[in-house]
Amino acid sequence: MTMTVRPRERLLFEGADWDFATLQRIHDACEEIALGELGLDVYPNQIEVITSEQMLDAYSSTGMPLFYRHWSFGKHFAHHETFYRRGMRDLAYEIVINSSPCISYLMEENTATMQTLVTAHAAFGHNHFFKNNYLFKLWTDAEGILDYLDFAKGYITRCEERYGETAVERTLDAAHALMSHGVHRYAGKTTIDLRQEEKRLQERRAHEEQMFNDLWRTVPVGKAKKPGDIGLEKRRAALGLPQDNILYFLEKSAPRLQPWQREILRIVRHVAQYFHPQRQTKVMNEGTATFVHYKIMSRLHERGQISDGNFLEFLKSHANVVFQPSYDDRRFSGFNPYALGFAMMQDIERIVTKPTEEDRTWFPDIAGRGDAMGVLRDVWANYRDESFISQFLSPNLIRQLRLFHLYDDPEQTEGVLVSAIHNERGYLRIRRQLSREYDIGWTDPAIDIVDVDLAGDRRLLLQHIVMNGCYLQESDTKLVLQHLADLWGYDVLLQEIDSSSTVAKEHTASPRKIAQ
Amino acid sequence: MHIVDRRLNPRGKSLENRQRFLRRMKGAVQQAVKRSLQNRNIRDVLDGGEISLPIDGMAEPSFRRGEGGIADHILPGNRAFVEGDIIPRPPGGKGGKPKDAGEGDGEDGFRFVLTREEFLDVFLDDLELPDLAKRRLAETEEETPFRAGYSVSGSPSNIAVGRTTKLAMMRRVALGRPRREEIEALARQIEECEDEESRLALEAKLKSLTEKSRRIPYIDPLDVRYRRFENEPKPVAKAVMFCLMDVSGSMSEHMKDLAKRFYLLLYLFLSKRYKKVEIVFIRHTDRAEEVDEETFFYGPATGGTLVSSALAAMRAIIAARFDPAEWNIYGAQASDGDNAHSDGNLTGQLLREILPLCQYFAYIEVGEEGGDSSVSRSPLWMLYDGIRSELPPLSMRKVCRRSEIFPVFHDLFQKRDAQSRVTP
């Protein structure tokens, strides 16, 4: 680099205005730093400029650019719109889609500085995370998702034409209610390939049409086996029980579903699975993107590509993004994933470059290693929120955030116990507890399908393992169970099993008569 | 890198989802719209508006943990606590989390904005103007010509050349008119012909052909067609609504409020159906005057009661400004039913004059809150009840409670068979 370049000439933009050439310059400058200096590895970028209304649209259909139609998206749109119109809530600055090319939305109202921030944040931070984190590699198919959603949208529209909007809406309602229990939590042998999915359906349909022969209807059926013969274990094995993926089980085994209903369950299940990694990596994903945008913006400023004024504008937005109110602040509503993730990553950078004695005892592997970006890239690739916090939340940060642990036992009438604070005795306990709060295996209720009464009334039996005496929310459970019974076609029983392995509570539902 | 400008993409991608949502919530939306009609000015309501819906009925349930049980929380920002401290629970608090204050934001009801069209559609969903057959579409605002096929007469500038030649050719082919080439070829044959006998035969043939072609003209006046245009009158439906209110001392604020609500509904309804709606506010004590909306509802006039004065004013205004041949006239009269005894005959006579001019005349008798809305023995009611049997477009209802206004209105205007009459 030469020292004679006049900084004014190298500014990417001046003031707040931008045009498409500016966006291109911004992207190229960010890319130079992201790939050259930070060593990031990203999908090709596609940047789309949209209006605020379109941003609301995208918001309402879970951030996806194309999605099937359902009333609930209309509800979310109306909801967001009201808040936005009244000025009670800002729109998100950005939405970014885990696809290849990676699509980032920029709002036309943003200033040039904000466009730079969003580009650095989404097109490089999130993009790198999507491409490299093991959960996303395992569970999502960035190349196939948009085609798959296009297929899903078309398929559901065709279903509406053939079977009526009401029937499709009912199926979708039921599937949405069970969506949180429609993911495989543990990786199987196969990787996800959504294009294959789409082809598979078409092939199967063609095959069925070819093989259809009306004569077969009259072929006599062999003597039915007595269902009583099958032992419990065998039956459970045949049905793949116990099963925690309720949607999957229904799709495969519900006796009274039409083929198109099974396909809709499958679509909803794929969408749920696609978002599953995002649920487990909120802190890491936002932390990464925030860390990356902070790095890139600071470098741009250092290199004289952003003026002091615009850099101050950036710092103001950045400070808002990573603001973490205290528990007693009116604005407090839990941990801000941006703040926590960013703080932890900065802390890791500090540990790697300027460790204290404490850091050396707590993090012997990385303390003083010198290559902050290398360590972070490794972290981004191989952890999710739960393991990330349990490995890297340092005593230093616990002190800085002044974390403390409340133990709330309803039996304890005097009040809530402060069971650990930010001191030597508390670090480990706070770290373990906070990491647990980000483990969706721990936070989501554990519900399994355990048995089907094949010999009798085909009742489906589910069990919820109650932890810490916390039962399911009554009214919601009733509604979800009703949906479940409608799909299953027979009675459904949900037992809540408490710590002493006894059934503490039971919920039942019978299918409603639905005219197909 | 690729930049795409999506700003010009079709808007309203969520419109379909929004409509599905409204359809699903129809009942609740209707309730909410009715509720939101209270406390609004007549014209304000037309802007659509924000309504709030109960959250249940459109819940998207999922398996969630409920309250209770042992809970752990990690919180930031400790300043005062040390390990082992016991923090007393806030009185009445369930979870004991010291963050209950800010929770539940926006969960009590679900608010959103309906557009004007959505609002009116919901509101007027199953209402209709009574006596539709009699509804006059008055005064043609403009006439637009439109093509109406072909005619055999018309001005030369409108000759339809294509259609004319087509018809001519059809006629020529059908009648077998010899073609020019045919005759010329025959003439050449005759010239070249050496043999006398065959030449004569050819000449005879030529003669018959030329005669035939003279008999069957190339274009006959019968073939000629003209482009025909018809003028389509564009009807403009206009309506005028007369709001007649008794403001004499016996009318309480509550009664005026009931009347106001009724006028509001009627105005909304008419403005949905007609391009142009005029409102005439007439208030009366023992004399009537035409006033503006503000004065009509809030003016502090009072005095004795002569209903005939209002009807006379209405008749005069119709005569002066609203020709019944052009205007659809609606009347809505609100009164507590009191009238001077001596005024009965005159009132009846005026009403008999006015009713034939009206599309519909609604009489709302307002009572005190808690009154009995099923019966009325007031002088005005008895008088009108007698007239109703002779002259049809008169409906009467008695209303005492605010909540009755909408059902009554709904009842008066709901879709019904042409034969059946509005009965109280």
Short mmCIF file of N, CA, C and O in Angstrom, two decimals, chain B residues 58-163:
data_model
loop_
_atom_site.label_atom_id
_atom_site.label_comp_id
_atom_site.label_asym_id
_atom_site.label_seq_id
_atom_site.Cartn_x
_atom_site.Cartn_y
_atom_site.Cartn_z
N MET B 58 -57.80 -17.63 16.26
CA MET B 58 -56.82 -17.67 15.18
C MET B 58 -55.47 -18.03 15.78
O MET B 58 -54.43 -17.69 15.27
N ALA B 59 -55.54 -18.66 16.93
CA ALA B 59 -54.30 -19.08 17.57
C ALA B 59 -53.65 -20.15 16.72
O ALA B 59 -54.32 -20.88 16.00
N GLU B 60 -52.35 -20.19 16.78
CA GLU B 60 -51.63 -21.27 16.14
C GLU B 60 -50.97 -22.06 17.27
O GLU B 60 -49.89 -21.72 17.71
N PRO B 61 -51.66 -23.08 17.75
CA PRO B 61 -51.19 -23.76 18.95
C PRO B 61 -49.96 -24.63 18.67
O PRO B 61 -49.71 -25.01 17.53
N SER B 62 -49.21 -24.89 19.70
CA SER B 62 -48.12 -25.86 19.61
C SER B 62 -47.90 -26.42 21.01
O SER B 62 -48.39 -25.86 21.98
N PHE B 63 -47.19 -27.53 21.07
CA PHE B 63 -46.88 -28.09 22.39
C PHE B 63 -45.92 -27.16 23.11
O PHE B 63 -44.81 -26.91 22.63
N ARG B 64 -46.34 -26.63 24.24
CA ARG B 64 -45.47 -25.74 24.99
C ARG B 64 -45.54 -26.12 26.46
O ARG B 64 -46.53 -26.68 26.91
N ARG B 65 -44.52 -25.76 27.17
CA ARG B 65 -44.58 -25.97 28.62
C ARG B 65 -45.42 -24.89 29.24
O ARG B 65 -45.39 -23.74 28.83
N GLY B 66 -46.18 -25.25 30.25
CA GLY B 66 -47.00 -24.27 30.94
C GLY B 66 -46.27 -23.64 32.10
O GLY B 66 -45.06 -23.83 32.27
N GLU B 67 -47.01 -22.90 32.89
CA GLU B 67 -46.44 -22.28 34.09
C GLU B 67 -46.19 -23.35 35.15
O GLU B 67 -46.68 -24.47 35.06
N GLY B 68 -45.46 -22.98 36.13
CA GLY B 68 -45.28 -23.88 37.26
C GLY B 68 -44.03 -24.71 37.14
O GLY B 68 -43.32 -24.67 36.15
N GLY B 69 -43.77 -25.46 38.18
CA GLY B 69 -42.57 -26.29 38.19
C GLY B 69 -41.35 -25.48 38.59
O GLY B 69 -41.40 -24.26 38.77
N ILE B 70 -40.26 -26.19 38.71
CA ILE B 70 -39.01 -25.54 39.10
C ILE B 70 -38.43 -24.84 37.89
O ILE B 70 -38.42 -25.39 36.79
N ALA B 71 -38.01 -23.60 38.05
CA ALA B 71 -37.46 -22.87 36.92
C ALA B 71 -36.11 -22.27 37.28
O ALA B 71 -35.90 -21.85 38.42
N ASP B 72 -35.21 -22.28 36.32
CA ASP B 72 -33.92 -21.63 36.49
C ASP B 72 -33.83 -20.46 35.53
O ASP B 72 -34.31 -20.54 34.41
N HIS B 73 -33.24 -19.38 35.98
CA HIS B 73 -33.02 -18.25 35.07
C HIS B 73 -31.62 -17.74 35.25
O HIS B 73 -31.15 -17.58 36.37
N ILE B 74 -31.00 -17.45 34.11
CA ILE B 74 -29.75 -16.70 34.16
C ILE B 74 -30.07 -15.28 33.69
O ILE B 74 -30.68 -15.11 32.64
N LEU B 75 -29.71 -14.30 34.48
CA LEU B 75 -30.04 -12.93 34.13
C LEU B 75 -28.79 -12.06 34.19
O LEU B 75 -27.89 -12.32 34.98
N PRO B 76 -28.73 -11.02 33.41
CA PRO B 76 -27.59 -10.11 33.45
C PRO B 76 -27.85 -8.92 34.35
O PRO B 76 -29.00 -8.59 34.64
N GLY B 77 -26.78 -8.28 34.79
CA GLY B 77 -26.92 -6.98 35.45
C GLY B 77 -27.07 -7.04 36.96
O GLY B 77 -27.66 -6.15 37.55
N ASN B 78 -26.53 -8.08 37.58
CA ASN B 78 -26.60 -8.14 39.04
C ASN B 78 -25.75 -7.05 39.67
O ASN B 78 -24.60 -6.86 39.32
N ARG B 79 -26.34 -6.33 40.59
CA ARG B 79 -25.55 -5.34 41.31
C ARG B 79 -25.51 -5.63 42.81
O ARG B 79 -24.51 -5.40 43.46
N ALA B 80 -26.61 -6.14 43.33
CA ALA B 80 -26.73 -6.19 44.79
C ALA B 80 -26.68 -7.60 45.38
O ALA B 80 -26.34 -7.76 46.54
N PHE B 81 -27.01 -8.62 44.60
CA PHE B 81 -27.20 -9.93 45.21
C PHE B 81 -25.90 -10.67 45.43
O PHE B 81 -24.96 -10.53 44.65
N VAL B 82 -25.88 -11.47 46.50
CA VAL B 82 -24.80 -12.44 46.68
C VAL B 82 -25.45 -13.81 46.76
O VAL B 82 -26.66 -13.94 46.96
N GLU B 83 -24.61 -14.82 46.58
CA GLU B 83 -25.10 -16.18 46.57
C GLU B 83 -25.85 -16.47 47.87
O GLU B 83 -25.38 -16.14 48.95
N GLY B 84 -27.01 -17.13 47.74
CA GLY B 84 -27.76 -17.49 48.93
C GLY B 84 -28.85 -16.51 49.28
O GLY B 84 -29.69 -16.79 50.12
N ASP B 85 -28.87 -15.36 48.62
CA ASP B 85 -29.95 -14.39 48.88
C ASP B 85 -31.29 -14.98 48.48
O ASP B 85 -31.38 -15.75 47.53
N ILE B 86 -32.32 -14.58 49.20
CA ILE B 86 -33.67 -14.97 48.81
C ILE B 86 -34.41 -13.71 48.40
O ILE B 86 -34.49 -12.75 49.17
N ILE B 87 -34.90 -13.71 47.18
CA ILE B 87 -35.67 -12.54 46.73
C ILE B 87 -37.14 -12.86 46.89
O ILE B 87 -37.63 -13.81 46.31
N PRO B 88 -37.87 -12.07 47.69
CA PRO B 88 -39.30 -12.37 47.84
C PRO B 88 -40.04 -12.21 46.52
O PRO B 88 -39.71 -11.34 45.72
N ARG B 89 -41.03 -13.07 46.31
CA ARG B 89 -41.79 -12.99 45.07
C ARG B 89 -42.70 -11.77 45.11
O ARG B 89 -43.21 -11.42 46.18
N PRO B 90 -42.91 -11.15 43.97
CA PRO B 90 -43.86 -10.03 43.96
C PRO B 90 -45.25 -10.57 44.30
O PRO B 90 -45.60 -11.67 43.90
N PRO B 91 -46.03 -9.83 45.06
CA PRO B 91 -47.34 -10.33 45.46
C PRO B 91 -48.20 -10.63 44.25
O PRO B 91 -48.30 -9.82 43.32
N GLY B 92 -48.80 -11.82 44.25
CA GLY B 92 -49.69 -12.18 43.15
C GLY B 92 -48.98 -12.69 41.92
O GLY B 92 -49.59 -13.23 41.01
N GLY B 93 -47.68 -12.51 41.88
CA GLY B 93 -46.92 -12.96 40.72
C GLY B 93 -46.88 -14.47 40.66
O GLY B 93 -46.85 -15.14 41.68
N LYS B 94 -46.89 -15.02 39.48
CA LYS B 94 -46.93 -16.47 39.36
C LYS B 94 -45.53 -17.06 39.33
O LYS B 94 -45.15 -17.86 40.15
N GLY B 95 -44.75 -16.65 38.37
CA GLY B 95 -43.46 -17.28 38.18
C GLY B 95 -42.41 -16.76 39.15
O GLY B 95 -41.45 -17.43 39.46
N GLY B 96 -42.61 -15.55 39.66
CA GLY B 96 -41.61 -14.98 40.52
C GLY B 96 -40.42 -14.44 39.76
O GLY B 96 -39.45 -14.02 40.35
N LYS B 97 -40.49 -14.46 38.46
CA LYS B 97 -39.41 -13.86 37.69
C LYS B 97 -39.49 -12.36 37.84
O LYS B 97 -40.57 -11.78 37.71
N PRO B 98 -38.39 -11.71 38.11
CA PRO B 98 -38.49 -10.27 38.31
C PRO B 98 -38.57 -9.50 37.00
O PRO B 98 -38.05 -8.43 36.87
N LYS B 99 -39.24 -10.07 35.99
CA LYS B 99 -39.30 -9.34 34.74
C LYS B 99 -40.72 -9.29 34.19
O LYS B 99 -40.95 -9.03 33.03
N ASP B 100 -41.69 -9.52 35.06
CA ASP B 100 -43.05 -9.65 34.56
C ASP B 100 -43.61 -8.38 33.94
O ASP B 100 -44.48 -8.42 33.10
N ALA B 101 -43.05 -7.26 34.38
CA ALA B 101 -43.64 -5.98 34.00
C ALA B 101 -43.78 -5.81 32.48
O ALA B 101 -44.83 -5.47 31.98
N GLY B 102 -42.75 -6.05 31.77
CA GLY B 102 -42.76 -5.74 30.35
C GLY B 102 -43.34 -6.82 29.47
O GLY B 102 -43.36 -6.70 28.27
N GLU B 103 -43.83 -7.89 30.07
CA GLU B 103 -44.24 -9.02 29.25
C GLU B 103 -45.63 -8.85 28.67
O GLU B 103 -46.40 -8.01 29.09
N GLY B 104 -45.94 -9.70 27.70
CA GLY B 104 -47.30 -9.75 27.18
C GLY B 104 -47.63 -8.60 26.25
O GLY B 104 -48.78 -8.31 26.00
N ASP B 105 -46.66 -7.97 25.72
CA ASP B 105 -46.84 -6.83 24.83
C ASP B 105 -47.65 -7.24 23.60
O ASP B 105 -47.28 -8.10 22.85
N GLY B 106 -48.80 -6.59 23.42
CA GLY B 106 -49.58 -6.82 22.20
C GLY B 106 -50.33 -8.14 22.19
O GLY B 106 -50.82 -8.55 21.16
N GLU B 107 -50.45 -8.80 23.31
CA GLU B 107 -51.10 -10.09 23.30
C GLU B 107 -52.58 -10.04 23.66
O GLU B 107 -53.31 -10.97 23.39
N ASP B 108 -53.02 -8.94 24.27
CA ASP B 108 -54.39 -8.90 24.78
C ASP B 108 -55.41 -8.94 23.65
O ASP B 108 -56.41 -9.60 23.71
N GLY B 109 -55.12 -8.23 22.63
CA GLY B 109 -55.99 -8.26 21.47
C GLY B 109 -55.08 -8.12 20.28
O GLY B 109 -53.91 -7.83 20.42
N PHE B 110 -55.66 -8.29 19.13
CA PHE B 110 -54.82 -8.28 17.94
C PHE B 110 -55.35 -7.16 17.07
O PHE B 110 -56.49 -7.19 16.62
N ARG B 111 -54.54 -6.10 16.93
CA ARG B 111 -55.06 -4.93 16.22
C ARG B 111 -54.52 -4.87 14.81
O ARG B 111 -53.36 -5.14 14.58
N PHE B 112 -55.37 -4.54 13.89
CA PHE B 112 -54.84 -4.20 12.59
C PHE B 112 -55.81 -3.35 11.80
O PHE B 112 -56.93 -3.11 12.22
N VAL B 113 -55.33 -2.86 10.68
CA VAL B 113 -56.07 -1.87 9.94
C VAL B 113 -56.78 -2.50 8.75
O VAL B 113 -56.19 -3.23 7.99
N LEU B 114 -58.07 -2.23 8.66
CA LEU B 114 -58.81 -2.66 7.49
C LEU B 114 -58.84 -1.50 6.50
O LEU B 114 -58.97 -0.35 6.91
N THR B 115 -58.76 -1.79 5.24
CA THR B 115 -58.94 -0.71 4.28
C THR B 115 -60.41 -0.37 4.23
O THR B 115 -61.27 -1.11 4.69
N ARG B 116 -60.71 0.79 3.64
CA ARG B 116 -62.07 1.26 3.53
C ARG B 116 -62.96 0.21 2.87
O ARG B 116 -64.07 -0.07 3.31
N GLU B 117 -62.46 -0.37 1.80
CA GLU B 117 -63.26 -1.35 1.07
C GLU B 117 -63.53 -2.58 1.92
O GLU B 117 -64.66 -3.06 2.00
N GLU B 118 -62.48 -3.06 2.55
CA GLU B 118 -62.63 -4.25 3.40
C GLU B 118 -63.64 -3.97 4.51
O GLU B 118 -64.51 -4.78 4.81
N PHE B 119 -63.51 -2.78 5.06
CA PHE B 119 -64.36 -2.39 6.17
C PHE B 119 -65.83 -2.40 5.76
O PHE B 119 -66.68 -3.01 6.40
N LEU B 120 -66.12 -1.74 4.65
CA LEU B 120 -67.51 -1.65 4.21
C LEU B 120 -68.04 -3.01 3.77
O LEU B 120 -69.19 -3.34 4.00
N ASP B 121 -67.18 -3.78 3.12
CA ASP B 121 -67.62 -5.10 2.68
C ASP B 121 -68.07 -5.94 3.86
O ASP B 121 -69.11 -6.59 3.82
N VAL B 122 -67.26 -5.90 4.88
CA VAL B 122 -67.60 -6.68 6.07
C VAL B 122 -68.90 -6.16 6.68
O VAL B 122 -69.81 -6.89 7.00
N PHE B 123 -68.95 -4.84 6.75
CA PHE B 123 -70.06 -4.21 7.44
C PHE B 123 -71.38 -4.44 6.73
O PHE B 123 -72.41 -4.70 7.34
N LEU B 124 -71.36 -4.31 5.41
CA LEU B 124 -72.62 -4.36 4.66
C LEU B 124 -72.82 -5.70 3.99
O LEU B 124 -73.52 -5.82 3.01
N ASP B 125 -72.18 -6.68 4.55
CA ASP B 125 -72.08 -7.97 3.88
C ASP B 125 -73.41 -8.48 3.34
O ASP B 125 -73.54 -8.82 2.18
N ASP B 126 -74.42 -8.53 4.19
CA ASP B 126 -75.65 -9.16 3.72
C ASP B 126 -76.84 -8.20 3.77
O ASP B 126 -77.95 -8.58 4.05
N LEU B 127 -76.55 -6.93 3.50
CA LEU B 127 -77.65 -5.97 3.47
C LEU B 127 -77.96 -5.60 2.03
O LEU B 127 -77.16 -5.76 1.14
N GLU B 128 -79.16 -5.08 1.85
CA GLU B 128 -79.54 -4.71 0.50
C GLU B 128 -80.64 -3.69 0.58
O GLU B 128 -81.39 -3.61 1.54
N LEU B 129 -80.73 -2.87 -0.48
CA LEU B 129 -81.79 -1.87 -0.50
C LEU B 129 -83.12 -2.56 -0.75
O LEU B 129 -83.22 -3.38 -1.63
N PRO B 130 -84.11 -2.20 0.01
CA PRO B 130 -85.41 -2.82 -0.24
C PRO B 130 -86.00 -2.29 -1.54
O PRO B 130 -85.65 -1.21 -2.00
N ASP B 131 -86.90 -3.05 -2.10
CA ASP B 131 -87.61 -2.63 -3.29
C ASP B 131 -86.69 -2.29 -4.44
O ASP B 131 -86.79 -1.25 -5.07
N LEU B 132 -85.78 -3.17 -4.72
CA LEU B 132 -84.77 -2.89 -5.74
C LEU B 132 -85.38 -2.62 -7.10
O LEU B 132 -84.87 -1.83 -7.87
N ALA B 133 -86.51 -3.28 -7.38
CA ALA B 133 -87.10 -3.14 -8.70
C ALA B 133 -87.51 -1.70 -8.97
O ALA B 133 -87.46 -1.23 -10.08
N LYS B 134 -87.87 -1.02 -7.92
CA LYS B 134 -88.34 0.35 -8.10
C LYS B 134 -87.19 1.35 -8.16
O LYS B 134 -87.40 2.51 -8.46
N ARG B 135 -86.03 0.88 -7.86
CA ARG B 135 -84.91 1.81 -7.78
C ARG B 135 -84.67 2.48 -9.12
O ARG B 135 -84.50 1.83 -10.14
N ARG B 136 -84.64 3.77 -9.10
CA ARG B 136 -84.46 4.49 -10.35
C ARG B 136 -83.00 4.79 -10.61
O ARG B 136 -82.27 5.21 -9.72
N LEU B 137 -82.60 4.53 -11.81
CA LEU B 137 -81.26 4.94 -12.19
C LEU B 137 -81.42 6.23 -12.96
O LEU B 137 -81.81 6.24 -14.12
N ALA B 138 -81.18 7.28 -12.28
CA ALA B 138 -81.61 8.56 -12.84
C ALA B 138 -80.47 9.32 -13.48
O ALA B 138 -79.31 9.07 -13.22
N GLU B 139 -80.85 10.26 -14.31
CA GLU B 139 -79.98 11.22 -14.96
C GLU B 139 -78.76 10.58 -15.63
O GLU B 139 -77.87 10.07 -14.98
N THR B 140 -78.75 10.65 -16.94
CA THR B 140 -77.59 10.11 -17.64
C THR B 140 -76.48 11.14 -17.63
O THR B 140 -76.65 12.26 -18.09
N GLU B 141 -75.37 10.75 -17.14
CA GLU B 141 -74.26 11.69 -17.02
C GLU B 141 -73.56 11.84 -18.37
O GLU B 141 -73.17 12.90 -18.79
N GLU B 142 -73.36 10.72 -19.07
CA GLU B 142 -72.70 10.80 -20.38
C GLU B 142 -73.16 9.61 -21.20
O GLU B 142 -73.70 8.65 -20.68
N GLU B 143 -72.94 9.72 -22.51
CA GLU B 143 -73.29 8.62 -23.38
C GLU B 143 -72.05 8.20 -24.13
O GLU B 143 -71.35 9.03 -24.69
N THR B 144 -71.77 6.93 -24.15
CA THR B 144 -70.63 6.47 -24.94
C THR B 144 -71.14 5.59 -26.07
O THR B 144 -71.95 4.70 -25.85
N PRO B 145 -70.66 5.85 -27.29
CA PRO B 145 -71.05 5.00 -28.41
C PRO B 145 -70.33 3.68 -28.35
O PRO B 145 -69.17 3.62 -27.94
N PHE B 146 -71.03 2.62 -28.70
CA PHE B 146 -70.33 1.34 -28.81
C PHE B 146 -70.78 0.60 -30.05
O PHE B 146 -71.89 0.82 -30.54
N ARG B 147 -69.93 -0.21 -30.62
CA ARG B 147 -70.25 -0.95 -31.84
C ARG B 147 -71.41 -1.88 -31.58
O ARG B 147 -71.42 -2.60 -30.59
N ALA B 148 -72.37 -1.85 -32.48
CA ALA B 148 -73.53 -2.73 -32.29
C ALA B 148 -73.83 -3.44 -33.60
O ALA B 148 -74.92 -3.33 -34.16
N GLY B 149 -72.86 -4.08 -34.18
CA GLY B 149 -73.06 -4.86 -35.40
C GLY B 149 -73.19 -3.98 -36.65
O GLY B 149 -72.60 -2.89 -36.70
N TYR B 150 -73.97 -4.44 -37.65
CA TYR B 150 -74.07 -3.74 -38.94
C TYR B 150 -75.52 -3.43 -39.22
O TYR B 150 -76.43 -4.10 -38.75
N SER B 151 -75.72 -2.41 -40.03
CA SER B 151 -77.09 -2.12 -40.44
C SER B 151 -77.12 -1.90 -41.95
O SER B 151 -76.07 -1.67 -42.57
N VAL B 152 -78.30 -1.96 -42.55
CA VAL B 152 -78.41 -1.80 -44.00
C VAL B 152 -78.54 -0.33 -44.38
O VAL B 152 -78.55 0.01 -45.55
N SER B 153 -78.65 0.51 -43.38
CA SER B 153 -78.71 1.93 -43.71
C SER B 153 -77.74 2.68 -42.83
O SER B 153 -77.36 2.20 -41.77
N GLY B 154 -77.35 3.85 -43.31
CA GLY B 154 -76.44 4.61 -42.50
C GLY B 154 -75.76 5.66 -43.35
O GLY B 154 -76.06 5.81 -44.54
N SER B 155 -74.85 6.39 -42.74
CA SER B 155 -74.18 7.44 -43.50
C SER B 155 -73.00 6.85 -44.26
O SER B 155 -72.41 5.86 -43.80
N PRO B 156 -72.67 7.42 -45.44
CA PRO B 156 -71.61 6.86 -46.29
C PRO B 156 -70.27 6.72 -45.53
O PRO B 156 -69.48 5.83 -45.84
N SER B 157 -70.05 7.60 -44.57
CA SER B 157 -68.76 7.52 -43.88
C SER B 157 -68.66 6.25 -43.04
O SER B 157 -67.57 5.86 -42.62
N ASN B 158 -69.81 5.63 -42.80
CA ASN B 158 -69.78 4.43 -41.95
C ASN B 158 -69.86 3.14 -42.73
O ASN B 158 -70.14 2.09 -42.16
N ILE B 159 -69.65 3.19 -44.07
CA ILE B 159 -69.73 1.96 -44.85
C ILE B 159 -68.70 0.96 -44.35
O ILE B 159 -67.53 1.29 -44.16
N ALA B 160 -69.18 -0.25 -44.12
CA ALA B 160 -68.26 -1.31 -43.69
C ALA B 160 -67.77 -2.03 -44.94
O ALA B 160 -68.46 -2.91 -45.47
N VAL B 161 -66.60 -1.63 -45.45
CA VAL B 161 -66.14 -2.11 -46.76
C VAL B 161 -65.93 -3.62 -46.75
O VAL B 161 -66.39 -4.33 -47.64
N GLY B 162 -65.31 -4.06 -45.75
CA GLY B 162 -65.01 -5.49 -45.67
C GLY B 162 -66.27 -6.33 -45.71
O GLY B 162 -66.39 -7.26 -46.50
N ARG B 163 -67.21 -5.97 -44.84
CA ARG B 163 -68.44 -6.74 -44.77
C ARG B 163 -69.20 -6.65 -46.10
O ARG B 163 -69.72 -7.65 -46.60
#
